[in-house]
CSV table of C-alpha atoms and ligand atoms in Angstrom, one decimal:
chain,number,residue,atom,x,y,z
M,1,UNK,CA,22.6,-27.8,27.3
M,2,UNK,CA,20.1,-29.7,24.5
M,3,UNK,CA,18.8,-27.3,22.1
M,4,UNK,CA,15.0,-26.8,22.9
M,5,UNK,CA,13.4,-28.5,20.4
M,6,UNK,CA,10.6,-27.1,17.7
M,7,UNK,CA,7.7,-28.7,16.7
M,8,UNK,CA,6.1,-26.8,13.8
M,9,UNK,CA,2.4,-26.6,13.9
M,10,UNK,CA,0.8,-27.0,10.3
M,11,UNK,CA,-2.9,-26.6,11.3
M,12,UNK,CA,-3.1,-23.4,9.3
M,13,UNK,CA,-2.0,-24.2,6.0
M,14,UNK,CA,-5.0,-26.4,6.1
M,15,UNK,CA,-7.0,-23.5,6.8
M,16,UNK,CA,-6.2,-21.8,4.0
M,17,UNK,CA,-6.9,-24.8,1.7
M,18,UNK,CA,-10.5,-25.5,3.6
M,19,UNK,CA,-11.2,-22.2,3.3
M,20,UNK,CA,-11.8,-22.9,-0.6
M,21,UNK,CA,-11.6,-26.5,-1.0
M,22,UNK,CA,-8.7,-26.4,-3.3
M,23,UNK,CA,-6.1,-29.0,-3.1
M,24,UNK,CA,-3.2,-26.3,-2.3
M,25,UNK,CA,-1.6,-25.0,0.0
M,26,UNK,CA,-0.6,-28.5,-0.1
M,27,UNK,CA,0.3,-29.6,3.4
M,28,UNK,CA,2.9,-32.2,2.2
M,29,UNK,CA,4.8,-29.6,0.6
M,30,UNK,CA,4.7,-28.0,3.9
M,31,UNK,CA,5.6,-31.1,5.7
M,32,UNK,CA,8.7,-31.1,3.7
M,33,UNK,CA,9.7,-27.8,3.7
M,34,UNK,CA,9.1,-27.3,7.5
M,35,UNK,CA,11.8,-30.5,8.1
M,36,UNK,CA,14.7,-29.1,5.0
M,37,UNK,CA,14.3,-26.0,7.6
M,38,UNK,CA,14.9,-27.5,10.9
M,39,UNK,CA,11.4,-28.5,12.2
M,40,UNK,CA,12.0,-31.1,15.0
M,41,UNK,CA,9.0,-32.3,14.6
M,42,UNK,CA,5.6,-31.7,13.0
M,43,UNK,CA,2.2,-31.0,14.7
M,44,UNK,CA,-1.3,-31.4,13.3
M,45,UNK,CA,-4.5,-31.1,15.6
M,46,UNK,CA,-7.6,-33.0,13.4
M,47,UNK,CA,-10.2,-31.2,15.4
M,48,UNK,CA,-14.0,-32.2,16.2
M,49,UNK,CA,-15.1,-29.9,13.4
M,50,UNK,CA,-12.5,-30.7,11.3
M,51,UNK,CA,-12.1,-27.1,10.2
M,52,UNK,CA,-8.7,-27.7,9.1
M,53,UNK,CA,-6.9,-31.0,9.1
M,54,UNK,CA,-8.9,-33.7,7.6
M,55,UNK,CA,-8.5,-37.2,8.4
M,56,UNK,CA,-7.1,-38.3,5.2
M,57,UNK,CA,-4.3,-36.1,6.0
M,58,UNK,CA,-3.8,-37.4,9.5
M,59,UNK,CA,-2.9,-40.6,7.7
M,60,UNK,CA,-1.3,-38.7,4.3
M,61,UNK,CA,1.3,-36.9,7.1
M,62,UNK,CA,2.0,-40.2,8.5
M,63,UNK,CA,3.8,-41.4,5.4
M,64,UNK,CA,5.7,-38.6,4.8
M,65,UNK,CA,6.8,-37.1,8.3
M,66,UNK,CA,10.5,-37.7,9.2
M,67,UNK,CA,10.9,-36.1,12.0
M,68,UNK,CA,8.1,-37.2,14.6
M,69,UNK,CA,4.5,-36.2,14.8
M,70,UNK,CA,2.7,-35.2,17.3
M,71,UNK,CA,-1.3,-35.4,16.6
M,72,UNK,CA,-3.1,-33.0,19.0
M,73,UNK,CA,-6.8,-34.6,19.5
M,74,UNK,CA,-9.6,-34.2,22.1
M,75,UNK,CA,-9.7,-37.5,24.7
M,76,UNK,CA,-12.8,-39.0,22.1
M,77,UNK,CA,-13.4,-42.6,21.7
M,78,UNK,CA,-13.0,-41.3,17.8
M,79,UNK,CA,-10.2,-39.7,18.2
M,80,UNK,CA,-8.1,-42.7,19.7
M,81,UNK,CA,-9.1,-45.3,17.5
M,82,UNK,CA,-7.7,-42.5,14.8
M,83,UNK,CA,-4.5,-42.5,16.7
M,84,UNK,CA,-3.9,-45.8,17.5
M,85,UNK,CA,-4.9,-47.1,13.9
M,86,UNK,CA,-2.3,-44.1,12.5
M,87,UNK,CA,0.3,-44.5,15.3
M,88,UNK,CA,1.6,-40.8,15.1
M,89,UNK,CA,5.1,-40.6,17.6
M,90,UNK,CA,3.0,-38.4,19.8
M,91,UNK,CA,-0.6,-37.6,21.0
M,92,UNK,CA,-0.9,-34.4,22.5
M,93,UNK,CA,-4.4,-34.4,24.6
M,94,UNK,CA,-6.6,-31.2,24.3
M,95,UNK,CA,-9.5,-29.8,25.5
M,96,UNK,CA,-12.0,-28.8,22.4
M,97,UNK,CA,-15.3,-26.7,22.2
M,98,UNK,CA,-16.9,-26.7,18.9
M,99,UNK,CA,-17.1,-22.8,19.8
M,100,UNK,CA,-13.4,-21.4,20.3
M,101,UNK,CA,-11.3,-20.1,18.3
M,102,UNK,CA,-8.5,-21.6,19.0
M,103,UNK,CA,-7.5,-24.2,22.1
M,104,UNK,CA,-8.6,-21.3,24.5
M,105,UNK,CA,-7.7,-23.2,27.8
M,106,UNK,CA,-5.6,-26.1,29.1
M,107,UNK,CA,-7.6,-29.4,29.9
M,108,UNK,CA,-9.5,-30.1,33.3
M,109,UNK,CA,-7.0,-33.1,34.6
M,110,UNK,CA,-8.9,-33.8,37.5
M,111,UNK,CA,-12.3,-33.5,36.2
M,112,UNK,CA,-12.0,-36.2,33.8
M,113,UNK,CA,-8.9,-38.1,35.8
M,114,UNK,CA,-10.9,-41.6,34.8
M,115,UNK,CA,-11.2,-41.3,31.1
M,116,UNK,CA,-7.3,-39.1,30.7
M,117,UNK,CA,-6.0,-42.6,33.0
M,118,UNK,CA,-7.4,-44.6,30.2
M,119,UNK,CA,-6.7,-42.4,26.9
M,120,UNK,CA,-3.1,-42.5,28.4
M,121,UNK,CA,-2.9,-45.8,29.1
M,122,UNK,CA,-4.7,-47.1,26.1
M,123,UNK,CA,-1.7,-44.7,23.8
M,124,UNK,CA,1.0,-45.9,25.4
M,125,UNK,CA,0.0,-49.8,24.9
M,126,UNK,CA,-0.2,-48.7,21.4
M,127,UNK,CA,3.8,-47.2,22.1
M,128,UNK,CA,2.3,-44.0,21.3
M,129,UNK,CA,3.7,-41.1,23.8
M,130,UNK,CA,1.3,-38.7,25.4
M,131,UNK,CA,1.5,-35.3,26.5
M,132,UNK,CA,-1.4,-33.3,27.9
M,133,UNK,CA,-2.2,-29.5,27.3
M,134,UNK,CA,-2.8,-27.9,30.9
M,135,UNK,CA,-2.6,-24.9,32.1
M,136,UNK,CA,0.8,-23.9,33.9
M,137,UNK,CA,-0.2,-24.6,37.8
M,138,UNK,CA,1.1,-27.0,40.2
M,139,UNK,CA,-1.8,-29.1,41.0
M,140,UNK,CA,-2.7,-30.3,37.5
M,141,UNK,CA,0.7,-30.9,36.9
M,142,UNK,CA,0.1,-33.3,39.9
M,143,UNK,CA,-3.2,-34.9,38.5
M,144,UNK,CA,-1.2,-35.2,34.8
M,145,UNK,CA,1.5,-37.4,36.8
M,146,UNK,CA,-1.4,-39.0,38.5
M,147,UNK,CA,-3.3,-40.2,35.2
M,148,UNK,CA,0.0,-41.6,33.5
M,149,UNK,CA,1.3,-38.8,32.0
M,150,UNK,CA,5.0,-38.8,31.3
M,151,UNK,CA,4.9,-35.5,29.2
M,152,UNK,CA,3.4,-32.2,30.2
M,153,UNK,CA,2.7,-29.3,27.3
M,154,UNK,CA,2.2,-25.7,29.6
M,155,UNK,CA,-0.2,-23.3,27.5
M,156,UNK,CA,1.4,-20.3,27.0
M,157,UNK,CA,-1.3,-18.2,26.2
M,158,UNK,CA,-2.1,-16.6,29.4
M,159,UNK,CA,1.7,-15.5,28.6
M,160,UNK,CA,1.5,-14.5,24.9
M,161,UNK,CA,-1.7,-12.2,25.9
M,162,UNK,CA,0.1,-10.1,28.7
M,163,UNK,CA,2.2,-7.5,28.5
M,164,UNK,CA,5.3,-5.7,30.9
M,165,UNK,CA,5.0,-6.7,34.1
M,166,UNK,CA,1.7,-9.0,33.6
M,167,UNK,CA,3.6,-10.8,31.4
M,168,UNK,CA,6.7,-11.3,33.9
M,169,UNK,CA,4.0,-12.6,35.9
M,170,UNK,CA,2.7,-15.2,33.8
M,171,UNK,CA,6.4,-16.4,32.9
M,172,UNK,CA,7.4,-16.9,36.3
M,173,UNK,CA,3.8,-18.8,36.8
M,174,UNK,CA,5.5,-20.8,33.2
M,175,UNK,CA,8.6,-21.0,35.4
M,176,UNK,CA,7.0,-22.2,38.4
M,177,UNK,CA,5.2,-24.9,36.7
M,178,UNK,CA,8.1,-26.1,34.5
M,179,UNK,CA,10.2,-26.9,37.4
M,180,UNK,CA,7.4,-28.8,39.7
M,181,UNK,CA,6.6,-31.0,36.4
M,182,UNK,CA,10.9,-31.3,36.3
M,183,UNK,CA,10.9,-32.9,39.9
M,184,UNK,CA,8.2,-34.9,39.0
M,185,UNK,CA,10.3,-36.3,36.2
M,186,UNK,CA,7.8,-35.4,33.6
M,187,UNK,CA,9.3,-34.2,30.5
M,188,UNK,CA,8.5,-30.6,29.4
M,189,UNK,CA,6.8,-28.8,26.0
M,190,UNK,CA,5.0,-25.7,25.5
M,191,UNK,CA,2.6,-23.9,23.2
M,192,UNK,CA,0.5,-21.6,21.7
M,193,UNK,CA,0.7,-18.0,21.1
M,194,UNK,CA,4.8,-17.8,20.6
M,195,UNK,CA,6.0,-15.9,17.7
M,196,UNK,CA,9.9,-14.6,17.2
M,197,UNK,CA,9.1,-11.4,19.6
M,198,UNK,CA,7.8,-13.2,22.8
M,199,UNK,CA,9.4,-17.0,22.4
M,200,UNK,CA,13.0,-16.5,24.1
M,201,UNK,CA,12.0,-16.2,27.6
M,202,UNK,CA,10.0,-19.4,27.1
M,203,UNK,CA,12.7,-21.5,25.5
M,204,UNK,CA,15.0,-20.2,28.0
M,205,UNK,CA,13.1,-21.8,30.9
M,206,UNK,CA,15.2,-24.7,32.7
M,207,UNK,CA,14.1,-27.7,31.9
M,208,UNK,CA,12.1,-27.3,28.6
M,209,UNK,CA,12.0,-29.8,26.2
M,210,UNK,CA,9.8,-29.0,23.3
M,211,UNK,CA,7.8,-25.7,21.7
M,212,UNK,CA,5.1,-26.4,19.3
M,213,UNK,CA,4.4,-23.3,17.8
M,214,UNK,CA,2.1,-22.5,14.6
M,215,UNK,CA,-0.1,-19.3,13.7
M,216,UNK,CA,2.6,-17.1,13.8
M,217,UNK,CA,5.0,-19.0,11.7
M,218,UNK,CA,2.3,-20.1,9.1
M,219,UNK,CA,1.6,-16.5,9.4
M,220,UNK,CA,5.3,-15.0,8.6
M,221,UNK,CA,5.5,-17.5,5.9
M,222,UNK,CA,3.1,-14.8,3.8
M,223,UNK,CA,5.8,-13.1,3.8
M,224,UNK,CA,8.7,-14.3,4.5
M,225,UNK,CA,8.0,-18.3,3.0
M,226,UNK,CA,8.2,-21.0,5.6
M,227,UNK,CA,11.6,-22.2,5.3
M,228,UNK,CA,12.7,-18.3,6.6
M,229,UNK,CA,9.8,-18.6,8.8
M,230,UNK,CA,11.0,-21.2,10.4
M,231,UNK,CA,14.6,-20.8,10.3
M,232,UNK,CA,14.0,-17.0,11.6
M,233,UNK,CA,11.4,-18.8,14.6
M,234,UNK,CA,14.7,-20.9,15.4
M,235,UNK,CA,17.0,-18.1,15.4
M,236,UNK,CA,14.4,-16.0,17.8
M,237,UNK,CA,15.0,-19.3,20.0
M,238,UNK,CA,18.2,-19.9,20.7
M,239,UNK,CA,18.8,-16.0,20.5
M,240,UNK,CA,20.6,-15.8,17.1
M,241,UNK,CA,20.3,-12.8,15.4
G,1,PXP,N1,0.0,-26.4,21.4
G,1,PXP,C1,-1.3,-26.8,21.4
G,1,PXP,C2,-1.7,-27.9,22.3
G,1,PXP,C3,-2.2,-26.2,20.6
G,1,PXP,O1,-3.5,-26.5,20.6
G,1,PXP,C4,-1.8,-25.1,19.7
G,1,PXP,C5,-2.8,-24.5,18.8
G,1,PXP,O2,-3.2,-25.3,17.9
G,1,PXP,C6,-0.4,-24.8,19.8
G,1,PXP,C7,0.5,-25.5,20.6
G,1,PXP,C8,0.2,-23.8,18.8
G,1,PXP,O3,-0.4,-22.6,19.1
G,1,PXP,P1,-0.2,-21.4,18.0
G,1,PXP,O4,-0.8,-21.8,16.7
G,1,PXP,O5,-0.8,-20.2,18.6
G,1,PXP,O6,1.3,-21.3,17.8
């Protein structure tokens, strides 16, 4: 079986920085520490607000990344003129309110089914692949397959959130979802809210492809620096202790 893959979500070392306007915690340096340590890929979200990433480091982390990046963006006219002028490996599509903490919910396929079917189709001429960020149910796996999508991410928060047998439940929804998108032939990621206690049961679903996962190793790398950060994050994964 392939080794589930992890993309490394550097968002929050750019939180840090913004939060002073310093030029450190420099997010290059991150960039290469996060691939010496086994990142399979790297993921930056340049956000309406830009609270974090800027866009000069949209196109700074284009020239160093290695591995492949994956630019998370909301389906803006700005935002794919961004990504098909910087031509990152992949555009993950993602609902965004000015508001929210974080990406609180997946994206309404079939309420914007016109303008996904052209975001998708528009990356993909540029030979950029797409994934979308939905919420683990059936039918908006179906309208994701509908609009072109050939790449699904699930949101695992519902399942980060829970706990016992709540949080069986939203696995099994996880579950449920990852093998509908897998008959579909859609290829399967997942994201947010993992850290080394709750990540196993999610890598260990049939079928999955990616994890893009961020707070919580930016957040261990306090302590722990982010190479162990993310070499512990790839141990939790495949179970090592
Ligand atoms: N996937 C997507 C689409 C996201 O928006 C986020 C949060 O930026 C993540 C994964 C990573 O979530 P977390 O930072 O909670 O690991």
């Amino acid at each position: 079986m392939e080794k589930v893959r992890l993309g490394v979500n550097l968002d929050h070392v750019t939180t840090l920085r913004q939060a002073r306007n310093t030029p450190y915690p420099d997010l290059i340096e991150a960039i290469r520490i996060a691939e010496a340590s086994g990142a399979d890929g790297i993921t930056i979200h340049l956000r309406e607000d830009r609270r974090h990433i800027q866009d000069n480091d949209v196109y700074a982390a284009r020239e160093v990344i290695t591995s492949s990046m994956n630019l998370e963006m909301a389906a803006t006219s700005e935002m794919q003129k961004i990504a098909i002028e910087v031509k990152p490996d992949y555009c993950c599509i993602v609902p965004e309110r000015r508001e929210e903490l974080t990406t609180e919910g997946g994206l309404d396929v079939a309420a914007h089914r016109d303008r996904l079917r052209e975001l998708v189709a528009a990356l993909h001429a540029a030979e950029i692949k797409v994934s979308l960020f939905i919420e683990p149910n059936p039918l908006i796996i179906d309208a994701a397959a509908d609009v072109g999508a050939k790449i699904v991410e699930l949101h695992t928060g519902h399942y980060a959130d829970a706990h016992g047998p709540h949080q069986q439940h939203e696995w099994e929804r996880l579950n449920v979802a990852a093998q509908h998108a897998m008959q579909l032939g859609l290829v399967i990621n997942a994201g947010h809210g993992l850290h080394v206690g709750n990540v196993k049961p999610v890598a260990d679903i049939n079928g999955m492809n990616e994890l893009n996962i961020g707070h919580s190793i930016v957040s261990d790398a306090l302590f722990v620096g982010l190479d162990r950060a993310i070499r512990n994050m790839r141990c939790a994964m495949d179970g090592v202790e």
